[in-house]
Structure formats: structure tokens, C-alpha cells
Amino acid sequence: MRIANLRGRAALVVESGAIDIESASAGAFGPDPMDVYERWAEFLAWAEAAVLPDALPYEPSDLGVPVPRPPQVLAIGVNYKDHAAEAGIPDPDELIVFTKFVSSLGAPNATVELPSDDVDYETEIVVVIGAGGHRISREDAWSHVAGIAVGQDYSERTVQRRPPVPQFSLGKSFPNFGPFGPFVVTPDELPDRDSIRFGAVLERPGEPLLTLQTGDTAQFFFPIDEAIHRLSQIVTLLPGDIVFTGTPAGVGLSRGILMRPGYRLTSTLDGFGSFTNEFVAAS
Ligand code: ZN
């Protein structure tokens, strides 16, 4: 299943378009996109048995934040060997965790205002929690996952690294610094849930397309099930929570490429579509 937020309403995305979940379920679910995650087991049972109406075409610009009000947003830093190496950080023994504040989440195709000339990209797999829990075992962890998407953990590096102690959560929480989507893909759709491939491509006026990052979650230090297990030893995960799982090598900091007005960055989840953010100067 592919679940989207279409103009603020929960929708199923199929080959030919989108199906409004509230009308297809005769009012049992939706229209609030959070409703399906808050009642994930019930929703799955309904979706398995549902006879769906015809889909209608939609515009990508009508897609909203797939999970617009997660109770918690967790983000993992330094989760790929090649990114640890480029950042000069030793391989971690424990999860490195921060938050992006909820107001920083963005619609997949959001236009991003640049607060400075020090804004970087981090292309990541985003996990959406269905059933919550505390002290979830690694064996059970995937059963707590509603789905995944590709996302950007845009980061203002000056604020992020401002002394005396780094301010990850602030540097990564300007408006629209956490777009993800274009929709949430349920794990049963993934060809291999331990090797999810994704990437990002940059378009600059007058220049050829440039591949910035390609990622494969097979390279994680802490795979999705292990990360959920470890996070939940401390944090009680709640339905609708989202987890940014870290970025592979190729961030702008190491390549000397930071975002400028007029740049367009397209993030792709291999086999499941993409979204594009355009950057504009702060107004
Ligand atoms: Zn990140």
C-alpha cells in the first residue's frame, strides 16, 4: 500500500491515481491522515478486505506531509559507514539521536526558504511507526513499522555546529527542513526491507544534473529493526511517530555543495517515485 496526504486528506495511491480513504471506507477512517496511523491494525484489516472505488488523478503539488503531526520525530545521526568516514567520526557503538521539531516537516514538493548560505541536504529513509511500544524486541520491530518514505534532513550547518555545544535539533528545524514522501510505502511492498535504495539528484541553473547521494540501507550501522529496538529501550514509541534513519556519504559539507536560490533537489525512493524541493531566498 501507498498512503498519501492529498490536500489534507488520507488517500491510497495506486497506479492510476489516488483514492480518498474516508469516502472509500464510508467514514470509518480519515479524513485526517493521522487517523490511519493511530488505528493502524484496524486500518490494515480494513484495507485487506476493502473493495476500492476507481482512483482519480492528482497533482504532485497537492501532496501534503504524509504524516503531518507525528507525536515524536526521532532522527539518527552517523548511521552509514561511508558517511562516518567522510565526516571523520569513529564508528558508533550506540545510536546517535536528535529530534527535528514537528513544525520543520514539509510536504514532499515543498519550496524551501534558505535562512543562510549554509544549508545542506541529507537524503534519508524515513520510518513511520504504526503500533507503538516500549522495549520492542528486534524480532518484533518490523511489525511496528507502518511504512517508509524517502526524506530530506535539511540542515543549517552554522547553527548545527554553533559552539559551545552542537545544536542539531535547532539547525535541522527551520520550516520545510524535513520534507518526506511522496507517500508512505508499507513494508510488504518492499522487494528487500533490509536493502532499501534511494538517492538524490541536484539541478542547478545552466549545469548538468548532478547525483549527490545514492544510499542502500544494507550499509546501516543500526538497521531499522535494531534502531527501533534500541530507541524503544528508552523512548516509548507512539503510533504515527517518524524516524529519520541517517544519511549516506555525499552530503554537501564534504562535497562543497550547499543550497542556493534556484537549485532544485530531487529525492527518489527506488521503485516508488520521487519528490522535488526548490530553494528560494529568505523573504
Ligand atoms: Zn540526518
PDB file of C-alpha atoms and ligand atoms in Angstrom:
ATOM      1  CA  MET A   1       0.000   0.000   0.000  1.00  0.00           C
ATOM      2  CA  ARG A   2       0.998   3.582  -0.634  1.00  0.00           C
ATOM      3  CA  ILE A   3      -0.604   6.113   1.677  1.00  0.00           C
ATOM      4  CA  ALA A   4      -0.557   9.829   0.985  1.00  0.00           C
ATOM      5  CA  ASN A   5      -1.858  13.100   2.313  1.00  0.00           C
ATOM      6  CA  LEU A   6      -3.797  14.686  -0.518  1.00  0.00           C
ATOM      7  CA  ARG A   7      -4.926  18.236   0.260  1.00  0.00           C
ATOM      8  CA  GLY A   8      -5.066  17.326   3.953  1.00  0.00           C
ATOM      9  CA  ARG A   9      -6.988  14.064   3.434  1.00  0.00           C
ATOM     10  CA  ALA A  10      -5.747  10.492   3.813  1.00  0.00           C
ATOM     11  CA  ALA A  11      -5.517   8.798   0.410  1.00  0.00           C
ATOM     12  CA  LEU A  12      -4.399   5.498  -1.072  1.00  0.00           C
ATOM     13  CA  VAL A  13      -2.162   5.911  -4.090  1.00  0.00           C
ATOM     14  CA  VAL A  14      -2.480   3.332  -6.873  1.00  0.00           C
ATOM     15  CA  GLU A  15      -1.189   3.140 -10.448  1.00  0.00           C
ATOM     16  CA  SER A  16      -3.999   5.242 -11.885  1.00  0.00           C
ATOM     17  CA  GLY A  17      -4.217   7.911  -9.192  1.00  0.00           C
ATOM     18  CA  ALA A  18      -5.494   8.351  -5.658  1.00  0.00           C
ATOM     19  CA  ILE A  19      -8.462   7.054  -3.675  1.00  0.00           C
ATOM     20  CA  ASP A  20      -9.895   9.078  -0.796  1.00  0.00           C
ATOM     21  CA  ILE A  21      -9.797   6.851   2.283  1.00  0.00           C
ATOM     22  CA  GLU A  22     -12.700   8.473   4.103  1.00  0.00           C
ATOM     23  CA  SER A  23     -15.112   8.006   1.230  1.00  0.00           C
ATOM     24  CA  ALA A  24     -13.798   4.528   0.309  1.00  0.00           C
ATOM     25  CA  SER A  25     -14.270   3.415   3.930  1.00  0.00           C
ATOM     26  CA  ALA A  26     -17.692   5.081   4.243  1.00  0.00           C
ATOM     27  CA  GLY A  27     -16.348   7.273   7.013  1.00  0.00           C
ATOM     28  CA  ALA A  28     -14.618   4.517   9.016  1.00  0.00           C
ATOM     29  CA  PHE A  29     -11.147   6.119   8.546  1.00  0.00           C
ATOM     30  CA  GLY A  30      -9.924   9.617   7.830  1.00  0.00           C
ATOM     31  CA  PRO A  31     -10.085  12.207   6.511  1.00  0.00           C
ATOM     32  CA  ASP A  32      -7.223  13.163   8.884  1.00  0.00           C
ATOM     33  CA  PRO A  33      -4.046  11.421   7.602  1.00  0.00           C
ATOM     34  CA  MET A  34      -3.025  10.761  11.240  1.00  0.00           C
ATOM     35  CA  ASP A  35      -6.117   8.613  11.763  1.00  0.00           C
ATOM     36  CA  VAL A  36      -4.811   5.642   9.791  1.00  0.00           C
ATOM     37  CA  TYR A  37      -1.578   5.503  11.834  1.00  0.00           C
ATOM     38  CA  GLU A  38      -3.363   5.959  15.158  1.00  0.00           C
ATOM     39  CA  ARG A  39      -5.581   2.962  14.301  1.00  0.00           C
ATOM     40  CA  TRP A  40      -3.033   1.050  12.245  1.00  0.00           C
ATOM     41  CA  ALA A  41      -4.132  -2.558  12.945  1.00  0.00           C
ATOM     42  CA  GLU A  42      -7.782  -1.730  12.238  1.00  0.00           C
ATOM     43  CA  PHE A  43      -6.790   0.153   9.109  1.00  0.00           C
ATOM     44  CA  LEU A  44      -4.727  -2.766   7.779  1.00  0.00           C
ATOM     45  CA  ALA A  45      -7.637  -5.145   8.364  1.00  0.00           C
ATOM     46  CA  TRP A  46      -9.986  -2.806   6.507  1.00  0.00           C
ATOM     47  CA  ALA A  47      -7.562  -2.289   3.617  1.00  0.00           C
ATOM     48  CA  GLU A  48      -7.083  -6.044   3.131  1.00  0.00           C
ATOM     49  CA  ALA A  49     -10.796  -6.631   2.679  1.00  0.00           C
ATOM     50  CA  ALA A  50     -11.833  -3.360   1.035  1.00  0.00           C
ATOM     51  CA  VAL A  51     -13.345  -3.167  -2.418  1.00  0.00           C
ATOM     52  CA  LEU A  52     -11.937   0.117  -3.656  1.00  0.00           C
ATOM     53  CA  PRO A  53     -13.575   2.633  -5.973  1.00  0.00           C
ATOM     54  CA  ASP A  54     -11.803   3.939  -9.076  1.00  0.00           C
ATOM     55  CA  ALA A  55      -8.826   6.196  -8.446  1.00  0.00           C
ATOM     56  CA  LEU A  56      -8.732   9.820  -9.565  1.00  0.00           C
ATOM     57  CA  PRO A  57      -5.693  11.598 -10.994  1.00  0.00           C
ATOM     58  CA  TYR A  58      -3.938  14.119  -8.774  1.00  0.00           C
ATOM     59  CA  GLU A  59      -1.213  16.740  -8.982  1.00  0.00           C
ATOM     60  CA  PRO A  60       2.070  16.158  -7.080  1.00  0.00           C
ATOM     61  CA  SER A  61       1.725  19.727  -5.782  1.00  0.00           C
ATOM     62  CA  ASP A  62      -1.418  18.603  -3.925  1.00  0.00           C
ATOM     63  CA  LEU A  63       0.558  16.148  -1.773  1.00  0.00           C
ATOM     64  CA  GLY A  64       0.896  17.227   1.843  1.00  0.00           C
ATOM     65  CA  VAL A  65       3.145  15.978   4.641  1.00  0.00           C
ATOM     66  CA  PRO A  66       2.320  12.229   4.625  1.00  0.00           C
ATOM     67  CA  VAL A  67       2.298  12.099   8.443  1.00  0.00           C
ATOM     68  CA  PRO A  68       1.578  15.715   9.340  1.00  0.00           C
ATOM     69  CA  ARG A  69       1.529  15.629  13.151  1.00  0.00           C
ATOM     70  CA  PRO A  70       3.704  12.791  14.455  1.00  0.00           C
ATOM     71  CA  PRO A  71       3.747  12.760  18.279  1.00  0.00           C
ATOM     72  CA  GLN A  72       7.540  12.429  18.128  1.00  0.00           C
ATOM     73  CA  VAL A  73      10.182  12.874  15.444  1.00  0.00           C
ATOM     74  CA  LEU A  74      13.375  10.938  16.083  1.00  0.00           C
ATOM     75  CA  ALA A  75      16.455  11.243  13.924  1.00  0.00           C
ATOM     76  CA  ILE A  76      19.577   9.112  13.883  1.00  0.00           C
ATOM     77  CA  GLY A  77      22.976  10.574  13.052  1.00  0.00           C
ATOM     78  CA  VAL A  78      26.002   8.741  11.653  1.00  0.00           C
ATOM     79  CA  ASN A  79      24.270   5.516  10.610  1.00  0.00           C
ATOM     80  CA  TYR A  80      26.282   4.734   7.447  1.00  0.00           C
ATOM     81  CA  LYS A  81      29.911   3.681   7.349  1.00  0.00           C
ATOM     82  CA  ASP A  82      30.757   5.822   4.315  1.00  0.00           C
ATOM     83  CA  HIS A  83      29.199   8.933   5.921  1.00  0.00           C
ATOM     84  CA  ALA A  84      31.065   8.341   9.203  1.00  0.00           C
ATOM     85  CA  ALA A  85      34.267   8.126   7.198  1.00  0.00           C
ATOM     86  CA  GLU A  86      33.659  11.365   5.241  1.00  0.00           C
ATOM     87  CA  ALA A  87      32.724  13.167   8.484  1.00  0.00           C
ATOM     88  CA  GLY A  88      35.799  11.812  10.292  1.00  0.00           C
ATOM     89  CA  ILE A  89      33.651  10.291  13.039  1.00  0.00           C
ATOM     90  CA  PRO A  90      34.551   6.895  14.553  1.00  0.00           C
ATOM     91  CA  ASP A  91      32.080   4.028  14.028  1.00  0.00           C
ATOM     92  CA  PRO A  92      29.417   4.457  16.755  1.00  0.00           C
ATOM     93  CA  ASP A  93      28.687   1.747  19.338  1.00  0.00           C
ATOM     94  CA  GLU A  94      25.429   3.403  20.333  1.00  0.00           C
ATOM     95  CA  LEU A  95      22.705   5.264  18.439  1.00  0.00           C
ATOM     96  CA  ILE A  96      23.297   8.988  17.960  1.00  0.00           C
ATOM     97  CA  VAL A  97      19.857  10.596  18.278  1.00  0.00           C
ATOM     98  CA  PHE A  98      18.343  14.071  17.959  1.00  0.00           C
ATOM     99  CA  THR A  99      14.943  15.440  17.005  1.00  0.00           C
ATOM    100  CA  LYS A 100      13.609  17.585  14.234  1.00  0.00           C
ATOM    101  CA  PHE A 101      10.766  19.651  15.670  1.00  0.00           C
ATOM    102  CA  VAL A 102       7.388  18.759  14.130  1.00  0.00           C
ATOM    103  CA  SER A 103       6.958  22.207  12.558  1.00  0.00           C
ATOM    104  CA  SER A 104      10.017  21.537  10.358  1.00  0.00           C
ATOM    105  CA  LEU A 105       8.286  18.721   8.456  1.00  0.00           C
ATOM    106  CA  GLY A 106       7.446  19.606   4.894  1.00  0.00           C
ATOM    107  CA  ALA A 107       5.217  18.452   2.074  1.00  0.00           C
ATOM    108  CA  PRO A 108       7.225  16.338  -0.344  1.00  0.00           C
ATOM    109  CA  ASN A 109       7.363  19.041  -3.008  1.00  0.00           C
ATOM    110  CA  ALA A 110       7.704  21.968  -0.602  1.00  0.00           C
ATOM    111  CA  THR A 111       9.593  25.091  -1.628  1.00  0.00           C
ATOM    112  CA  VAL A 112      12.356  25.624   0.907  1.00  0.00           C
ATOM    113  CA  GLU A 113      13.371  29.106   2.032  1.00  0.00           C
ATOM    114  CA  LEU A 114      17.093  29.364   2.740  1.00  0.00           C
ATOM    115  CA  PRO A 115      17.804  31.085   6.075  1.00  0.00           C
ATOM    116  CA  SER A 116      21.504  31.363   5.174  1.00  0.00           C
ATOM    117  CA  ASP A 117      24.076  30.183   2.618  1.00  0.00           C
ATOM    118  CA  ASP A 118      24.988  27.211   4.825  1.00  0.00           C
ATOM    119  CA  VAL A 119      22.086  24.840   4.139  1.00  0.00           C
ATOM    120  CA  ASP A 120      22.987  21.223   3.388  1.00  0.00           C
ATOM    121  CA  TYR A 121      20.983  18.179   2.315  1.00  0.00           C
ATOM    122  CA  GLU A 122      20.855  14.734   3.935  1.00  0.00           C
ATOM    123  CA  THR A 123      18.877  12.172   1.950  1.00  0.00           C
ATOM    124  CA  GLU A 124      17.415   9.548   4.273  1.00  0.00           C
ATOM    125  CA  ILE A 125      14.913   6.756   4.661  1.00  0.00           C
ATOM    126  CA  VAL A 126      12.097   7.825   6.987  1.00  0.00           C
ATOM    127  CA  VAL A 127      10.298   5.157   9.019  1.00  0.00           C
ATOM    128  CA  VAL A 128       6.678   5.644  10.145  1.00  0.00           C
ATOM    129  CA  ILE A 129       5.608   3.800  13.295  1.00  0.00           C
ATOM    130  CA  GLY A 130       2.217   2.046  13.290  1.00  0.00           C
ATOM    131  CA  ALA A 131       1.814   0.187  16.585  1.00  0.00           C
ATOM    132  CA  GLY A 132       3.731   1.918  19.364  1.00  0.00           C
ATOM    133  CA  GLY A 133       5.592   0.247  22.195  1.00  0.00           C
ATOM    134  CA  HIS A 134       8.319   0.323  24.818  1.00  0.00           C
ATOM    135  CA  ARG A 135      11.244  -2.154  24.874  1.00  0.00           C
ATOM    136  CA  ILE A 136      10.391  -3.618  21.481  1.00  0.00           C
ATOM    137  CA  SER A 137      12.487  -6.677  20.600  1.00  0.00           C
ATOM    138  CA  ARG A 138      14.497  -6.691  17.410  1.00  0.00           C
ATOM    139  CA  GLU A 139      12.459  -9.702  16.226  1.00  0.00           C
ATOM    140  CA  ASP A 140       9.191  -7.754  16.654  1.00  0.00           C
ATOM    141  CA  ALA A 141      10.424  -4.418  15.379  1.00  0.00           C
ATOM    142  CA  TRP A 142       9.235  -4.626  11.759  1.00  0.00           C
ATOM    143  CA  SER A 143       5.697  -5.389  12.951  1.00  0.00           C
ATOM    144  CA  HIS A 144       5.714  -1.883  14.494  1.00  0.00           C
ATOM    145  CA  VAL A 145       6.538  -0.231  11.168  1.00  0.00           C
ATOM    146  CA  ALA A 146       3.603   1.172   9.178  1.00  0.00           C
ATOM    147  CA  GLY A 147       5.801   2.112   6.266  1.00  0.00           C
ATOM    148  CA  ILE A 148       8.736   4.029   4.929  1.00  0.00           C
ATOM    149  CA  ALA A 149       9.403   7.003   2.680  1.00  0.00           C
ATOM    150  CA  VAL A 150      12.384   8.922   1.400  1.00  0.00           C
ATOM    151  CA  GLY A 151      13.068  12.243   3.102  1.00  0.00           C
ATOM    152  CA  GLN A 152      15.475  15.117   3.460  1.00  0.00           C
ATOM    153  CA  ASP A 153      17.014  16.124   6.764  1.00  0.00           C
ATOM    154  CA  TYR A 154      17.945  19.628   5.586  1.00  0.00           C
ATOM    155  CA  SER A 155      20.495  21.085   7.945  1.00  0.00           C
ATOM    156  CA  GLU A 156      21.745  24.625   8.559  1.00  0.00           C
ATOM    157  CA  ARG A 157      25.326  23.776   9.433  1.00  0.00           C
ATOM    158  CA  THR A 158      26.249  27.035  11.172  1.00  0.00           C
ATOM    159  CA  VAL A 159      23.501  26.676  13.780  1.00  0.00           C
ATOM    160  CA  GLN A 160      24.012  22.916  13.943  1.00  0.00           C
ATOM    161  CA  ARG A 161      27.692  23.317  14.841  1.00  0.00           C
ATOM    162  CA  ARG A 162      27.462  26.548  16.853  1.00  0.00           C
ATOM    163  CA  PRO A 163      29.646  26.378  19.972  1.00  0.00           C
ATOM    164  CA  PRO A 164      29.866  25.699  22.848  1.00  0.00           C
ATOM    165  CA  VAL A 165      27.785  22.565  22.161  1.00  0.00           C
ATOM    166  CA  PRO A 166      26.279  21.498  18.815  1.00  0.00           C
ATOM    167  CA  GLN A 167      22.601  22.321  18.282  1.00  0.00           C
ATOM    168  CA  PHE A 168      21.497  19.550  15.937  1.00  0.00           C
ATOM    169  CA  SER A 169      17.782  19.869  16.653  1.00  0.00           C
ATOM    170  CA  LEU A 170      17.706  23.634  16.035  1.00  0.00           C
ATOM    171  CA  GLY A 171      19.911  23.598  12.950  1.00  0.00           C
ATOM    172  CA  LYS A 172      17.632  20.987  11.395  1.00  0.00           C
ATOM    173  CA  SER A 173      14.275  22.544  12.284  1.00  0.00           C
ATOM    174  CA  PHE A 174      13.753  25.588  10.057  1.00  0.00           C
ATOM    175  CA  PRO A 175      10.386  25.453   8.200  1.00  0.00           C
ATOM    176  CA  ASN A 176      10.256  22.758   5.481  1.00  0.00           C
ATOM    177  CA  PHE A 177      13.605  21.296   6.580  1.00  0.00           C
ATOM    178  CA  GLY A 178      12.019  17.833   6.847  1.00  0.00           C
ATOM    179  CA  PRO A 179      10.126  17.058   3.636  1.00  0.00           C
ATOM    180  CA  PHE A 180       9.382  13.379   3.038  1.00  0.00           C
ATOM    181  CA  GLY A 181       7.215  11.252   0.786  1.00  0.00           C
ATOM    182  CA  PRO A 182       5.838  11.328  -1.796  1.00  0.00           C
ATOM    183  CA  PHE A 183       3.797   8.778   0.155  1.00  0.00           C
ATOM    184  CA  VAL A 184       4.286   6.103   2.836  1.00  0.00           C
ATOM    185  CA  VAL A 185       5.064   2.643   1.390  1.00  0.00           C
ATOM    186  CA  THR A 186       4.092  -0.339   3.547  1.00  0.00           C
ATOM    187  CA  PRO A 187       6.886  -2.895   4.196  1.00  0.00           C
ATOM    188  CA  ASP A 188       5.119  -5.696   2.262  1.00  0.00           C
ATOM    189  CA  GLU A 189       5.725  -3.686  -0.945  1.00  0.00           C
ATOM    190  CA  LEU A 190       9.493  -3.593  -0.479  1.00  0.00           C
ATOM    191  CA  PRO A 191      11.489  -6.093  -2.553  1.00  0.00           C
ATOM    192  CA  ASP A 192      14.019  -6.328   0.311  1.00  0.00           C
ATOM    193  CA  ARG A 193      13.308  -4.423   3.511  1.00  0.00           C
ATOM    194  CA  ASP A 194      16.953  -4.752   4.585  1.00  0.00           C
ATOM    195  CA  SER A 195      18.265  -3.225   1.362  1.00  0.00           C
ATOM    196  CA  ILE A 196      16.194  -0.145   0.517  1.00  0.00           C
ATOM    197  CA  ARG A 197      17.775   2.010  -2.181  1.00  0.00           C
ATOM    198  CA  PHE A 198      17.377   5.732  -2.590  1.00  0.00           C
ATOM    199  CA  GLY A 199      19.192   8.813  -3.772  1.00  0.00           C
ATOM    200  CA  ALA A 200      19.185  12.484  -4.638  1.00  0.00           C
ATOM    201  CA  VAL A 201      19.962  14.494  -7.742  1.00  0.00           C
ATOM    202  CA  LEU A 202      20.646  18.242  -7.966  1.00  0.00           C
ATOM    203  CA  GLU A 203      19.606  20.573 -10.754  1.00  0.00           C
ATOM    204  CA  ARG A 204      21.440  23.917 -10.921  1.00  0.00           C
ATOM    205  CA  PRO A 205      20.645  26.604 -13.488  1.00  0.00           C
ATOM    206  CA  GLY A 206      22.840  26.094 -16.551  1.00  0.00           C
ATOM    207  CA  GLU A 207      24.585  22.976 -15.221  1.00  0.00           C
ATOM    208  CA  PRO A 208      24.148  19.255 -15.937  1.00  0.00           C
ATOM    209  CA  LEU A 209      22.230  17.133 -13.440  1.00  0.00           C
ATOM    210  CA  LEU A 210      24.437  16.002 -10.589  1.00  0.00           C
ATOM    211  CA  THR A 211      23.891  12.870  -8.497  1.00  0.00           C
ATOM    212  CA  LEU A 212      24.548  13.925  -4.910  1.00  0.00           C
ATOM    213  CA  GLN A 213      23.900  10.751  -2.953  1.00  0.00           C
ATOM    214  CA  THR A 214      22.962   7.132  -3.511  1.00  0.00           C
ATOM    215  CA  GLY A 215      22.059   5.063  -0.469  1.00  0.00           C
ATOM    216  CA  ASP A 216      21.333   1.468   0.390  1.00  0.00           C
ATOM    217  CA  THR A 217      20.081   0.648   3.883  1.00  0.00           C
ATOM    218  CA  ALA A 218      22.119  -2.573   3.748  1.00  0.00           C
ATOM    219  CA  GLN A 219      25.002  -0.244   4.754  1.00  0.00           C
ATOM    220  CA  PHE A 220      23.433   0.808   8.092  1.00  0.00           C
ATOM    221  CA  PHE A 221      25.364   0.502  11.342  1.00  0.00           C
ATOM    222  CA  PHE A 222      21.950   0.128  13.001  1.00  0.00           C
ATOM    223  CA  PRO A 223      19.372  -1.428  10.633  1.00  0.00           C
ATOM    224  CA  ILE A 224      15.739  -0.369  11.013  1.00  0.00           C
ATOM    225  CA  ASP A 225      14.815  -3.260  13.350  1.00  0.00           C
ATOM    226  CA  GLU A 226      17.893  -2.736  15.518  1.00  0.00           C
ATOM    227  CA  ALA A 227      17.300   1.030  15.660  1.00  0.00           C
ATOM    228  CA  ILE A 228      13.672   0.555  16.755  1.00  0.00           C
ATOM    229  CA  HIS A 229      14.805  -1.966  19.350  1.00  0.00           C
ATOM    230  CA  ARG A 230      17.428   0.386  20.774  1.00  0.00           C
ATOM    231  CA  LEU A 231      15.340   3.580  20.635  1.00  0.00           C
ATOM    232  CA  SER A 232      12.463   1.844  22.401  1.00  0.00           C
ATOM    233  CA  GLN A 233      14.673   0.762  25.298  1.00  0.00           C
ATOM    234  CA  ILE A 234      14.372   4.402  26.357  1.00  0.00           C
ATOM    235  CA  VAL A 235      11.634   6.148  24.393  1.00  0.00           C
ATOM    236  CA  THR A 236       8.084   4.800  24.276  1.00  0.00           C
ATOM    237  CA  LEU A 237       7.304   4.873  20.565  1.00  0.00           C
ATOM    238  CA  LEU A 238       3.838   6.124  19.687  1.00  0.00           C
ATOM    239  CA  PRO A 239       1.592   5.455  16.684  1.00  0.00           C
ATOM    240  CA  GLY A 240       2.458   7.927  13.944  1.00  0.00           C
ATOM    241  CA  ASP A 241       5.975   8.662  15.213  1.00  0.00           C
ATOM    242  CA  ILE A 242       8.558   9.080  12.488  1.00  0.00           C
ATOM    243  CA  VAL A 243      12.241   8.197  12.486  1.00  0.00           C
ATOM    244  CA  PHE A 244      14.811   9.742  10.135  1.00  0.00           C
ATOM    245  CA  THR A 245      17.380   6.959   9.873  1.00  0.00           C
ATOM    246  CA  GLY A 246      20.560   8.789   8.835  1.00  0.00           C
ATOM    247  CA  THR A 247      22.271   9.751   5.609  1.00  0.00           C
ATOM    248  CA  PRO A 248      24.891   8.014   3.462  1.00  0.00           C
ATOM    249  CA  ALA A 249      28.056   9.678   2.137  1.00  0.00           C
ATOM    250  CA  GLY A 250      27.933  12.651  -0.214  1.00  0.00           C
ATOM    251  CA  VAL A 251      26.497  15.443   1.931  1.00  0.00           C
ATOM    252  CA  GLY A 252      27.265  18.995   0.831  1.00  0.00           C
ATOM    253  CA  LEU A 253      29.595  19.625   3.742  1.00  0.00           C
ATOM    254  CA  SER A 254      32.056  17.109   2.368  1.00  0.00           C
ATOM    255  CA  ARG A 255      31.475  17.936  -1.323  1.00  0.00           C
ATOM    256  CA  GLY A 256      31.454  21.715  -1.008  1.00  0.00           C
ATOM    257  CA  ILE A 257      27.922  21.974  -2.413  1.00  0.00           C
ATOM    258  CA  LEU A 258      25.439  23.971  -0.366  1.00  0.00           C
ATOM    259  CA  MET A 259      21.953  25.013  -1.426  1.00  0.00           C
ATOM    260  CA  ARG A 260      21.401  28.283  -3.292  1.00  0.00           C
ATOM    261  CA  PRO A 261      18.241  30.005  -4.595  1.00  0.00           C
ATOM    262  CA  GLY A 262      17.149  28.400  -7.868  1.00  0.00           C
ATOM    263  CA  TYR A 263      18.548  24.958  -7.081  1.00  0.00           C
ATOM    264  CA  ARG A 264      16.134  22.023  -7.328  1.00  0.00           C
ATOM    265  CA  LEU A 265      16.841  18.818  -5.450  1.00  0.00           C
ATOM    266  CA  THR A 266      15.002  15.608  -6.344  1.00  0.00           C
ATOM    267  CA  SER A 267      14.913  12.765  -3.804  1.00  0.00           C
ATOM    268  CA  THR A 268      13.994   9.283  -5.024  1.00  0.00           C
ATOM    269  CA  LEU A 269      12.974   6.051  -3.351  1.00  0.00           C
ATOM    270  CA  ASP A 270      13.994   3.470  -5.969  1.00  0.00           C
ATOM    271  CA  GLY A 271      10.905   1.895  -7.486  1.00  0.00           C
ATOM    272  CA  PHE A 272       8.475   4.165  -5.637  1.00  0.00           C
ATOM    273  CA  GLY A 273       8.739   7.658  -7.018  1.00  0.00           C
ATOM    274  CA  SER A 274      10.359  10.902  -6.080  1.00  0.00           C
ATOM    275  CA  PHE A 275       9.786  14.467  -4.995  1.00  0.00           C
ATOM    276  CA  THR A 276      11.461  17.783  -5.740  1.00  0.00           C
ATOM    277  CA  ASN A 277      12.273  20.724  -3.487  1.00  0.00           C
ATOM    278  CA  GLU A 278      13.074  24.100  -4.973  1.00  0.00           C
ATOM    279  CA  PHE A 279      15.161  26.533  -2.928  1.00  0.00           C
ATOM    280  CA  VAL A 280      14.381  30.238  -2.687  1.00  0.00           C
ATOM    281  CA  ALA A 281      15.984  33.156  -0.863  1.00  0.00           C
ATOM    282  CA  ALA A 282      14.536  34.091   2.510  1.00  0.00           C
ATOM    283  CA  SER A 283      11.811  36.698   2.053  1.00  0.00           C
TER     284      SER A 283
HETATM  285 ZN    ZN B   1      20.310  13.356   9.082  1.00  0.00          ZN
END
